Short mmCIF file of N, CA and C in Angstrom, two decimals:
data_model
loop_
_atom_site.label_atom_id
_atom_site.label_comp_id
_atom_site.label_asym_id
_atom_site.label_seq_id
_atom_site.Cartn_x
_atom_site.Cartn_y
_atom_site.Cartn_z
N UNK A 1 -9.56 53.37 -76.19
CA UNK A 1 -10.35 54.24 -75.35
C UNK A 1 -11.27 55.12 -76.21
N UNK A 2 -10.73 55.35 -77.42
CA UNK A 2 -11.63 56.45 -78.53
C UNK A 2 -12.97 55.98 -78.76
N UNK A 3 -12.30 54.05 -79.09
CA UNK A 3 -13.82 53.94 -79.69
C UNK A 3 -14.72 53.55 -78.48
N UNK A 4 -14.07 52.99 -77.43
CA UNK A 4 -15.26 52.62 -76.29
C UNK A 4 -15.93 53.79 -75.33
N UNK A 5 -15.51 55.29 -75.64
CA UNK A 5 -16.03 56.49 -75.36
C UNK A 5 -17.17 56.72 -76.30
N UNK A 6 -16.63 56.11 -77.67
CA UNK A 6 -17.86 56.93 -78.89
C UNK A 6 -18.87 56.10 -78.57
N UNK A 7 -18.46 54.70 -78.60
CA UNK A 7 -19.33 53.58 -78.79
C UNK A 7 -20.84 53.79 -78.05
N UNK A 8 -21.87 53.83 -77.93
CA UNK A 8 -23.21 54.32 -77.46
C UNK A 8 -23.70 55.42 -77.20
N UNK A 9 -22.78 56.42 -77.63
CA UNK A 9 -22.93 57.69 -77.59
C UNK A 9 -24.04 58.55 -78.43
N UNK A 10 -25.08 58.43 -77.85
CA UNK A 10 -26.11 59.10 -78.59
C UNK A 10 -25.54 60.56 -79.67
N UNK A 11 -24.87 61.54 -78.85
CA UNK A 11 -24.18 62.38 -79.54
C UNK A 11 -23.29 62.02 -80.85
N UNK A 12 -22.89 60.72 -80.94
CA UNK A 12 -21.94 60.12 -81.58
C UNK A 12 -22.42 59.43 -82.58
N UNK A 13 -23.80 58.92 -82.51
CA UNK A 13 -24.84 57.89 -83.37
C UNK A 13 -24.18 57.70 -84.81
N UNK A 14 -23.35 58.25 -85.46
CA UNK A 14 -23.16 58.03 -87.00
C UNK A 14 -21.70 57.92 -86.87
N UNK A 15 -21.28 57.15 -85.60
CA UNK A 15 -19.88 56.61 -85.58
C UNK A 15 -20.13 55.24 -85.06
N UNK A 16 -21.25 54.86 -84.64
CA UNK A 16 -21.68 53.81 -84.12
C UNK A 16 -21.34 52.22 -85.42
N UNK A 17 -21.42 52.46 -86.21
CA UNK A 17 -20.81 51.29 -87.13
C UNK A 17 -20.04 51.63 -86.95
N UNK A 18 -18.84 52.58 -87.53
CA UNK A 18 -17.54 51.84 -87.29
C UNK A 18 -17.31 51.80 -86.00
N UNK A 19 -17.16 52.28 -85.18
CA UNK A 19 -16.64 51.48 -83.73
C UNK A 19 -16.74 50.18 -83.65
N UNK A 20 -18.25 49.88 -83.69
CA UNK A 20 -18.65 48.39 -83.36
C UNK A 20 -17.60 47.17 -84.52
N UNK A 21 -17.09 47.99 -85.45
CA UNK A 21 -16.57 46.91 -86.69
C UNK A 21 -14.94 47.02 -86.17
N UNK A 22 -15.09 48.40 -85.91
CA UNK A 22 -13.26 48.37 -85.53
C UNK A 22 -12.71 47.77 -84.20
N UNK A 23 -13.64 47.95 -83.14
CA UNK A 23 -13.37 47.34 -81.97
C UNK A 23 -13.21 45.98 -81.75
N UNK A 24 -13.57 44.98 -82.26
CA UNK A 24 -13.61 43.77 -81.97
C UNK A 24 -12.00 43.38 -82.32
N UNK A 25 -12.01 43.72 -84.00
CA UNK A 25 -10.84 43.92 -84.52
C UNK A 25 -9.47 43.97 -83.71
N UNK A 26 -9.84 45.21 -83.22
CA UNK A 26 -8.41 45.64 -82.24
C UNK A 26 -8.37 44.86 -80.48
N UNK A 27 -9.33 44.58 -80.18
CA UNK A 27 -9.58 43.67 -79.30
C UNK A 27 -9.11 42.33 -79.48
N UNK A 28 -9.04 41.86 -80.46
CA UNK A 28 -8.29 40.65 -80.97
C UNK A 28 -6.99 40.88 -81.16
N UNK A 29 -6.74 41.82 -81.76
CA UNK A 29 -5.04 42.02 -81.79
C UNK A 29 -4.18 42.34 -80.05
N UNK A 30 -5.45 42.86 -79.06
CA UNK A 30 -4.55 42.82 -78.04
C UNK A 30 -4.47 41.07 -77.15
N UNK A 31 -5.43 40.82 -77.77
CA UNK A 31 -5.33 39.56 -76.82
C UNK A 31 -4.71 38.92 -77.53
N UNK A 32 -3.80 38.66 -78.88
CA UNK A 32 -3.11 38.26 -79.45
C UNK A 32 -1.60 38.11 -79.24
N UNK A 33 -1.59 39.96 -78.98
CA UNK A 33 -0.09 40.07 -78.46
C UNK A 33 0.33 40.07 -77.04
N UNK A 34 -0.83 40.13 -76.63
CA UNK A 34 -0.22 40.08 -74.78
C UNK A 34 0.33 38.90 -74.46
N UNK A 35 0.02 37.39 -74.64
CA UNK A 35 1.01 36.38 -74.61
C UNK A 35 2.22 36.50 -75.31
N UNK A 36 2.45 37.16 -76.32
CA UNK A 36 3.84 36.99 -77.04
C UNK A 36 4.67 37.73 -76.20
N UNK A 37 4.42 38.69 -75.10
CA UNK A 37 5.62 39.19 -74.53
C UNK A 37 5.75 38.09 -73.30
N UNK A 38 5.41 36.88 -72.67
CA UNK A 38 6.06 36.19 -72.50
C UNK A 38 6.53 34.92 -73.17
N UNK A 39 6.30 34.88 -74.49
CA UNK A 39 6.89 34.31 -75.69
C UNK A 39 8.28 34.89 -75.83
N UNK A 40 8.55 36.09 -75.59
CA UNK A 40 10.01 36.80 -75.66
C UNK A 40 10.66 36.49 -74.69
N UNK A 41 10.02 36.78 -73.42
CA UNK A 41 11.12 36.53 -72.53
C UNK A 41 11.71 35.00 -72.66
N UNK A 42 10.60 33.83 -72.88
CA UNK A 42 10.53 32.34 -73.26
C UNK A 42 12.00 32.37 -74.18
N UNK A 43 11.68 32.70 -75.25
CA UNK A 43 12.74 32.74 -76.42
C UNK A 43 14.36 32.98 -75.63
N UNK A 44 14.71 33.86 -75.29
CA UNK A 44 15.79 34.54 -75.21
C UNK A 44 16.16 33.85 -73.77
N UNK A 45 15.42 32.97 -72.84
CA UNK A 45 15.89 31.99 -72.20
C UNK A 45 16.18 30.64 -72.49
N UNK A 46 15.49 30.32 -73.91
CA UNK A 46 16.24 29.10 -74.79
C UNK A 46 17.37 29.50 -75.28
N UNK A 47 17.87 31.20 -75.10
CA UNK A 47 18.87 30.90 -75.98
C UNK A 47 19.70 30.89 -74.99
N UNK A 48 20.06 31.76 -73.46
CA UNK A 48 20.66 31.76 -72.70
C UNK A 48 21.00 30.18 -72.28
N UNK A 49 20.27 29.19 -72.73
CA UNK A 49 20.53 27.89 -72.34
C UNK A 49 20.97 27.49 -73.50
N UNK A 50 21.00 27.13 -74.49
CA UNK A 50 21.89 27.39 -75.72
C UNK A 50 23.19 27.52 -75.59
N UNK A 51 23.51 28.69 -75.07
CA UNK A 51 24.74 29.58 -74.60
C UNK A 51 25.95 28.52 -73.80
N UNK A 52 25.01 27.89 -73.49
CA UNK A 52 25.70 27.45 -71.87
C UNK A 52 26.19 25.91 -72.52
N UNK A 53 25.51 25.51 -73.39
CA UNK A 53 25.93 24.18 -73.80
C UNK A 53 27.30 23.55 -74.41
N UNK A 54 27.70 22.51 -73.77
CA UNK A 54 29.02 22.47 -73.75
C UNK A 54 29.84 22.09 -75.31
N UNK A 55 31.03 22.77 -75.22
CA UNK A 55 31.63 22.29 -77.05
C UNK A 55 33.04 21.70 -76.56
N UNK A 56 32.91 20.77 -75.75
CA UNK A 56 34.31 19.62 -76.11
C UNK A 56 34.31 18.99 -77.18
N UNK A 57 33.38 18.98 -77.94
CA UNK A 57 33.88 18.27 -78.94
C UNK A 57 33.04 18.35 -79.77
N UNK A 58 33.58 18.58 -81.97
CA UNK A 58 33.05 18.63 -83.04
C UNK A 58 31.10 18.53 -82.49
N UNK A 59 30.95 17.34 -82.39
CA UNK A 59 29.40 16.90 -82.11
C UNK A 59 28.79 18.03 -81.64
N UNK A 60 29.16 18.44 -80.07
CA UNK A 60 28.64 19.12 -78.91
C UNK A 60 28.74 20.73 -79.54
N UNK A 61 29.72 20.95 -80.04
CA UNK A 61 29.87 22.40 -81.13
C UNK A 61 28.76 22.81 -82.18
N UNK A 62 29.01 21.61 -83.15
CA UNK A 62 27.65 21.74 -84.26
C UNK A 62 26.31 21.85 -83.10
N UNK A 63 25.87 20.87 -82.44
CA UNK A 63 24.96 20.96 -81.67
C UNK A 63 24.15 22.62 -80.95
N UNK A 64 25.36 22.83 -80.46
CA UNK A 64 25.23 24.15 -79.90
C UNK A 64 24.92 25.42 -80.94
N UNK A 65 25.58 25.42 -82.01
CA UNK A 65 25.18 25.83 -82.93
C UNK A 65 24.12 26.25 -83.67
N UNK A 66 23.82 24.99 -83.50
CA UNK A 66 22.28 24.78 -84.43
C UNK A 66 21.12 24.90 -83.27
N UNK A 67 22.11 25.12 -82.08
CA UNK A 67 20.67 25.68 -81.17
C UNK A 67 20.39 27.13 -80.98
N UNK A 68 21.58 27.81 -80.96
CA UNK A 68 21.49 28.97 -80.83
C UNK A 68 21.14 29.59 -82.07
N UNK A 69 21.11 29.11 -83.34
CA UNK A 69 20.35 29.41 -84.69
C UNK A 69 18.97 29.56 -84.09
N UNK A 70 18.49 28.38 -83.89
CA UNK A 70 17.26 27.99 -83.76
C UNK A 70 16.27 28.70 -82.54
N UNK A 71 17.03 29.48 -81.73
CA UNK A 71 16.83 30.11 -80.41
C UNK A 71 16.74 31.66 -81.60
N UNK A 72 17.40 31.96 -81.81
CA UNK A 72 17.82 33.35 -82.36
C UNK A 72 16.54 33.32 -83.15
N UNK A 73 16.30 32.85 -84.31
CA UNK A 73 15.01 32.31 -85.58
C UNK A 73 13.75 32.53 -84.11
N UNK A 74 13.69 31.98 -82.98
CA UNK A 74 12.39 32.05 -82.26
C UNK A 74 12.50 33.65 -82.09
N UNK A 75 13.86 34.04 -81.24
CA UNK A 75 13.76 35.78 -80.72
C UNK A 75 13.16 36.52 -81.84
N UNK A 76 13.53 36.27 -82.86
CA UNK A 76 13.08 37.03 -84.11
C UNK A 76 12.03 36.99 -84.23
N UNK A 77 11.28 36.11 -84.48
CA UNK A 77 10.06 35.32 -84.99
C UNK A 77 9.14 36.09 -83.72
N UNK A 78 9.17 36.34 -82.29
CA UNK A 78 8.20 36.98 -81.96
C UNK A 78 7.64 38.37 -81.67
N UNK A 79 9.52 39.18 -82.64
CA UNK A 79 8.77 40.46 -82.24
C UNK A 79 8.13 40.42 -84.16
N UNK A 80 8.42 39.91 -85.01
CA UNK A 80 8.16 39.78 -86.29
C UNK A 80 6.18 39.70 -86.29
N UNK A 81 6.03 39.27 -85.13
CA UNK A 81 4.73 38.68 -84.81
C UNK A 81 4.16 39.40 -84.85
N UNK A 82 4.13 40.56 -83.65
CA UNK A 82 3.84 41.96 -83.13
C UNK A 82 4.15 42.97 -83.97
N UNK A 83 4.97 42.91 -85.17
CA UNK A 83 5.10 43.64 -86.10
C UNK A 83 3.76 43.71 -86.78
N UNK A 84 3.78 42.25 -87.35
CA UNK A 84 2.25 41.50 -88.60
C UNK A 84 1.04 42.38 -87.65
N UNK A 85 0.74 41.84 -86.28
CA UNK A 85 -0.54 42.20 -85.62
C UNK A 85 -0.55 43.51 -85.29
N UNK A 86 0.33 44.43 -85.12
CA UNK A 86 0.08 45.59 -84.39
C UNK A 86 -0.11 46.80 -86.14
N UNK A 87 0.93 46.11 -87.53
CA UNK A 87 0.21 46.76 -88.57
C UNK A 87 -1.03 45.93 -89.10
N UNK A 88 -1.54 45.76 -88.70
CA UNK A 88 -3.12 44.80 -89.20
C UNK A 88 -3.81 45.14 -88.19
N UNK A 89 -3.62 46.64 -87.43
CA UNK A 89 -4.96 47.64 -86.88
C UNK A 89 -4.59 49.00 -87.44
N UNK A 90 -3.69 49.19 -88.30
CA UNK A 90 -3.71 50.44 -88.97
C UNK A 90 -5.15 50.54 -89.90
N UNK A 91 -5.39 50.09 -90.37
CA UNK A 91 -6.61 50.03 -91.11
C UNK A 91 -7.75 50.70 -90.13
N UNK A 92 -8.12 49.90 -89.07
CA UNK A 92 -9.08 50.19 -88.13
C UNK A 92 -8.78 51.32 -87.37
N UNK A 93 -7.61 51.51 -87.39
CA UNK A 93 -7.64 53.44 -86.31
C UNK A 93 -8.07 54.40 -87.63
N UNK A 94 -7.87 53.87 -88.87
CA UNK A 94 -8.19 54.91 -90.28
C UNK A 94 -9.35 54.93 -89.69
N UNK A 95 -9.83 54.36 -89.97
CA UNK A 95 -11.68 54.21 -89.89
C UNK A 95 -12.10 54.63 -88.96
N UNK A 96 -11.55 54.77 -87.98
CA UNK A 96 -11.93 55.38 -86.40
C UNK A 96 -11.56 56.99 -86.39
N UNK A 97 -10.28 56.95 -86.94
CA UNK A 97 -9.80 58.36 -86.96
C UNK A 97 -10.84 59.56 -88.07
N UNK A 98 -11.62 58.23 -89.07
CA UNK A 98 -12.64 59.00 -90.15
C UNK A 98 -13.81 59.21 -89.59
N UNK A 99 -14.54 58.91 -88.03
CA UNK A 99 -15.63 58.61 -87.88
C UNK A 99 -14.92 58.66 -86.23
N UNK A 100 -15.24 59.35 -85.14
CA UNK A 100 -15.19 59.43 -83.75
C UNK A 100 -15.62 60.46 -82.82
N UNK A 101 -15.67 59.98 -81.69
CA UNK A 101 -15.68 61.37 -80.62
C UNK A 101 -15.13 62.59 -80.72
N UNK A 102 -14.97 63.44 -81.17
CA UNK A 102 -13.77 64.90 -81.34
C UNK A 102 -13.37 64.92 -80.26
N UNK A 103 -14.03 64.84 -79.14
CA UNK A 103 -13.25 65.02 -78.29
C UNK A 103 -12.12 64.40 -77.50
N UNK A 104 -12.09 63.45 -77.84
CA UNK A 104 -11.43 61.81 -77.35
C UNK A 104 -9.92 62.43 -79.17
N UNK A 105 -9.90 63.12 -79.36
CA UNK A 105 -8.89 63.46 -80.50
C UNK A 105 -7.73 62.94 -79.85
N UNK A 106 -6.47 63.33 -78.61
CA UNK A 106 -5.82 63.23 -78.39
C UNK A 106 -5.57 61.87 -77.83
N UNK A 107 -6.27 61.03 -77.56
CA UNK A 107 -6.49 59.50 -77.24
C UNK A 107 -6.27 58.86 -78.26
N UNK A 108 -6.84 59.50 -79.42
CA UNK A 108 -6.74 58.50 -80.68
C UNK A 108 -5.25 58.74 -81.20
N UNK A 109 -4.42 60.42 -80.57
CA UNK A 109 -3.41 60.49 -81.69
C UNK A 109 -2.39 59.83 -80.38
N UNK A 110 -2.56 59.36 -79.34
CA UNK A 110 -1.92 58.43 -78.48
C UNK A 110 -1.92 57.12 -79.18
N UNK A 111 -2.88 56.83 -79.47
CA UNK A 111 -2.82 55.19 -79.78
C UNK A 111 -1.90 55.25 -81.09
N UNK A 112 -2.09 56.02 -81.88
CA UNK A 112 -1.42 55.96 -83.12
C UNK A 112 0.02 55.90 -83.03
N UNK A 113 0.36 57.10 -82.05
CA UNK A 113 2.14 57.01 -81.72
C UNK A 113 2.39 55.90 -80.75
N UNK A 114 1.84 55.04 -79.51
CA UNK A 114 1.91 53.94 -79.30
C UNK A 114 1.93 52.42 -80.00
N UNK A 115 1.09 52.77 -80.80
CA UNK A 115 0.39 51.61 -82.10
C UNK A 115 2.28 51.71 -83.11
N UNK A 116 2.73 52.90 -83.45
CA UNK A 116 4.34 53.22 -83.85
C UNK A 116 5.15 52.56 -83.50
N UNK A 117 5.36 53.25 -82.16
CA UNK A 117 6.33 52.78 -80.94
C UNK A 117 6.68 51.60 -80.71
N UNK A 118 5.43 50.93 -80.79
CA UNK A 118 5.60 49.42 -80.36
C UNK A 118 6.08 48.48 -81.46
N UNK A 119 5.82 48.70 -82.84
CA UNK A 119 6.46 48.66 -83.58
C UNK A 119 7.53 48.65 -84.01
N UNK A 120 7.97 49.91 -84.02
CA UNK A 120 9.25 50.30 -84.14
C UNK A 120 10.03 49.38 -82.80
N UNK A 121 9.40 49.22 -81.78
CA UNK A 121 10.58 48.77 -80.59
C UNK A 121 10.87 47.14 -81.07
N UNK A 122 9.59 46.39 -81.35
CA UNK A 122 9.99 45.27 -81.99
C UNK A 122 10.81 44.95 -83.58
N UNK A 123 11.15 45.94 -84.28
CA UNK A 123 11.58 46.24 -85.40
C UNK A 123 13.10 46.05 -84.79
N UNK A 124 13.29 47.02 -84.15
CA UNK A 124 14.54 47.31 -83.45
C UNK A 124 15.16 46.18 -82.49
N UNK A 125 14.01 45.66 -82.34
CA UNK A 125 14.67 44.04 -81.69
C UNK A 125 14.91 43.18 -82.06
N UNK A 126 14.40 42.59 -83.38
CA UNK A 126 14.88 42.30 -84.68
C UNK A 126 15.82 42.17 -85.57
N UNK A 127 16.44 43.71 -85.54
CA UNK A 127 17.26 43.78 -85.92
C UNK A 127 18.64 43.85 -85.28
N UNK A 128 18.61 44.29 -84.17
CA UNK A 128 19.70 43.69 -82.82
C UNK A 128 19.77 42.03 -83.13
N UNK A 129 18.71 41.26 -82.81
CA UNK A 129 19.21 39.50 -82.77
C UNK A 129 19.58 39.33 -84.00
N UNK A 130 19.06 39.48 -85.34
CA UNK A 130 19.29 39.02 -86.36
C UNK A 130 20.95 39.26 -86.75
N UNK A 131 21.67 40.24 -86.25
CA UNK A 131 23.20 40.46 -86.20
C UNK A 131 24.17 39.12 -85.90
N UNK A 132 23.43 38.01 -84.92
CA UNK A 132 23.87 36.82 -84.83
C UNK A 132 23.35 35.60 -85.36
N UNK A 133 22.31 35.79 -86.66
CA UNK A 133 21.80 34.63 -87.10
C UNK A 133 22.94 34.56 -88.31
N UNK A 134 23.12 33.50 -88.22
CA UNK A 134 24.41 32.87 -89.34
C UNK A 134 23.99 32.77 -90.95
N UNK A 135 22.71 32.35 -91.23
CA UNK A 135 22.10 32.03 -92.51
C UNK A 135 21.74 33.49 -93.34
N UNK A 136 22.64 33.57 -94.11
CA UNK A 136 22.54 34.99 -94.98
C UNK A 136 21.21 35.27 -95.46
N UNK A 137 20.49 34.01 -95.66
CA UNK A 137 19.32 34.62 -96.65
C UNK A 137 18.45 34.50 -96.04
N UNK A 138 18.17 33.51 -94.82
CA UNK A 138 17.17 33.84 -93.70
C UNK A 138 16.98 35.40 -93.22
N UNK A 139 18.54 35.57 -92.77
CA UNK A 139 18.86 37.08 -92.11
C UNK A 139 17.98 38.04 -93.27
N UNK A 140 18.51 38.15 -94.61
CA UNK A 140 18.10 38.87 -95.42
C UNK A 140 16.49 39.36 -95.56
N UNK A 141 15.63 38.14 -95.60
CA UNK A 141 14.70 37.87 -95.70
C UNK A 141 13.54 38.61 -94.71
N UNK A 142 14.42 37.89 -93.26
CA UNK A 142 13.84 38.69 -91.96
C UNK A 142 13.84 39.92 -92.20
N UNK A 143 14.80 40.31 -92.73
CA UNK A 143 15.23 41.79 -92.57
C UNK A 143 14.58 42.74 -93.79
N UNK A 144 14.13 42.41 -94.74
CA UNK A 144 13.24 43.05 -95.49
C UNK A 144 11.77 42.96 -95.27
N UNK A 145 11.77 42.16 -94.59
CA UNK A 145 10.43 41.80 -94.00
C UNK A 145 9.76 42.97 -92.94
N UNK A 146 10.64 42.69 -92.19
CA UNK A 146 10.59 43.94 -91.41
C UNK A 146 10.40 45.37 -91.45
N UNK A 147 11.24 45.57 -92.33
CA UNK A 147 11.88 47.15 -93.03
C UNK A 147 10.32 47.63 -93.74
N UNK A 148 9.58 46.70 -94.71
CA UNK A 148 8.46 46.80 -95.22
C UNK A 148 7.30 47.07 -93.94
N UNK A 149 7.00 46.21 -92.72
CA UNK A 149 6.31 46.66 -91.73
C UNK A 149 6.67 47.74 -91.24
N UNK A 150 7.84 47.90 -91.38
CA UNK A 150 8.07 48.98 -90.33
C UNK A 150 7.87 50.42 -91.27
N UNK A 151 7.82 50.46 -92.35
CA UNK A 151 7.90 51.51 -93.45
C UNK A 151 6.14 51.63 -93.55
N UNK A 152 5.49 51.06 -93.56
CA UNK A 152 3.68 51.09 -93.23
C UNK A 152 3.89 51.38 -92.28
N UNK A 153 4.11 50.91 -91.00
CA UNK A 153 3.81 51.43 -89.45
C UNK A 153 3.86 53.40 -89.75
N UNK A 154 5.19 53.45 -90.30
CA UNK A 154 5.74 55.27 -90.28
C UNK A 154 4.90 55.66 -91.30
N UNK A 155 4.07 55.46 -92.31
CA UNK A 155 3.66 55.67 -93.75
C UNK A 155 1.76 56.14 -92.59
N UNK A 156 1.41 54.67 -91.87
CA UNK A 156 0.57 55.11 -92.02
C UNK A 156 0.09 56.27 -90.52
N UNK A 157 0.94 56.35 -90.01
CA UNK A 157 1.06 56.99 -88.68
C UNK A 157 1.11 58.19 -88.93
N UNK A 158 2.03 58.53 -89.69
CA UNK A 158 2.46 60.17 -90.36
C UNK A 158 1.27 60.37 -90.79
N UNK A 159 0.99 59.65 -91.87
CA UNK A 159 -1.08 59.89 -92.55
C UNK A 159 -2.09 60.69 -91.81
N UNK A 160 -2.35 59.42 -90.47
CA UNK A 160 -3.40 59.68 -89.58
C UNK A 160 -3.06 60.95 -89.23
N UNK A 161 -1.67 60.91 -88.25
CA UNK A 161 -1.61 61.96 -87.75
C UNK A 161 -2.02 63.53 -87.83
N UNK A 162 -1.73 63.36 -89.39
CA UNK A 162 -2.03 64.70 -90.04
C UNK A 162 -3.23 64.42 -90.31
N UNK A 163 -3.58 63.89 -90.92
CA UNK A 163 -5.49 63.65 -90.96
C UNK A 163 -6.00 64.47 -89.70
N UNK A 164 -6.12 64.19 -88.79
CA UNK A 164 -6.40 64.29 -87.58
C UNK A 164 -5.75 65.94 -86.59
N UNK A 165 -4.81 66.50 -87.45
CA UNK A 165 -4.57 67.75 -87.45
C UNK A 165 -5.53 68.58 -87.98
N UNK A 166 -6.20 68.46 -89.40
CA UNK A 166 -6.70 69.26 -90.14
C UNK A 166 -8.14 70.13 -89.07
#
């Protein structure tokens, strides 16, 4: 909303590049992630069917197994997604937050604690499924993976924020 307020704003004229560079940007990242939240719900109904699959016997056990791995690896894999895309517009709220409307201030320090939030909620979902993935070093892997996005998400949020106090 910050930058499509500044964006043609005669008053605004020497914010007019970055908007136009940052907007497209973040416009891509939403149309990116809006399918992945029914990618989640998708996921976590392969695994509920997973769940259900029968273990009379050695075969049907391993089977089941290796599905609910493979179900769990997807749950993961799409908030991991929304992690990558939602920190790959920290950059572009900098630039926005260096160059905008003043008055649109509290819009921008919305997006920033939303731009967090959402983060952090897929971080946290992450790390809930990954409690049942069996493969130690997958788990591991995921899980530093994460910890690193999620440590930029808070690194650069705290930043702006205060930027944007001064």
């Amino acid at each position: 909303m910050t930058g499509w307020m500044t964006y043609g704003s005669k008053k605004h004229d020497s914010a007019e590049k970055t908007v136009t560079s940052v907007l497209p940007v973040l416009h891509r990242a939403i149309e990116q992630i809006t399918p992945l939240i029914d990618a989640d719900a998708m996921a976590f109904t392969n695994y509920l069917v997973a769940q259900k699959m029968p273990t009379t016997n050695e075969e049907e056990t391993l089977r089941k197994q290796e599905a609910l791995e493979e179900a769990l690896l997807t749950i993961v894999h799409v908030p991991m997604k929304i992690m990558e895309l939602g920190c790959g517009c920290w950059n572009q709220l900098e630039d926005l937050s260096a160059n905008y409307n003043s008055s649109l201030k509290s819009d921008l320090q919305v997006a920033i604690r939303c731009l967090e939030a959402g983060i952090w909620g897929a971080y946290k979902n992450i790390m809930i499924n990954l409690d049942d993935v069996v493969n130690d070093k997958t788990k591991q892997e995921i899980a530093g993976k994460a910890r690193k996005l999620l440590e930029t998400s808070e690194t650069m949020s705290s930043r702006l924020l205060a930027a944007l106090e001064k």
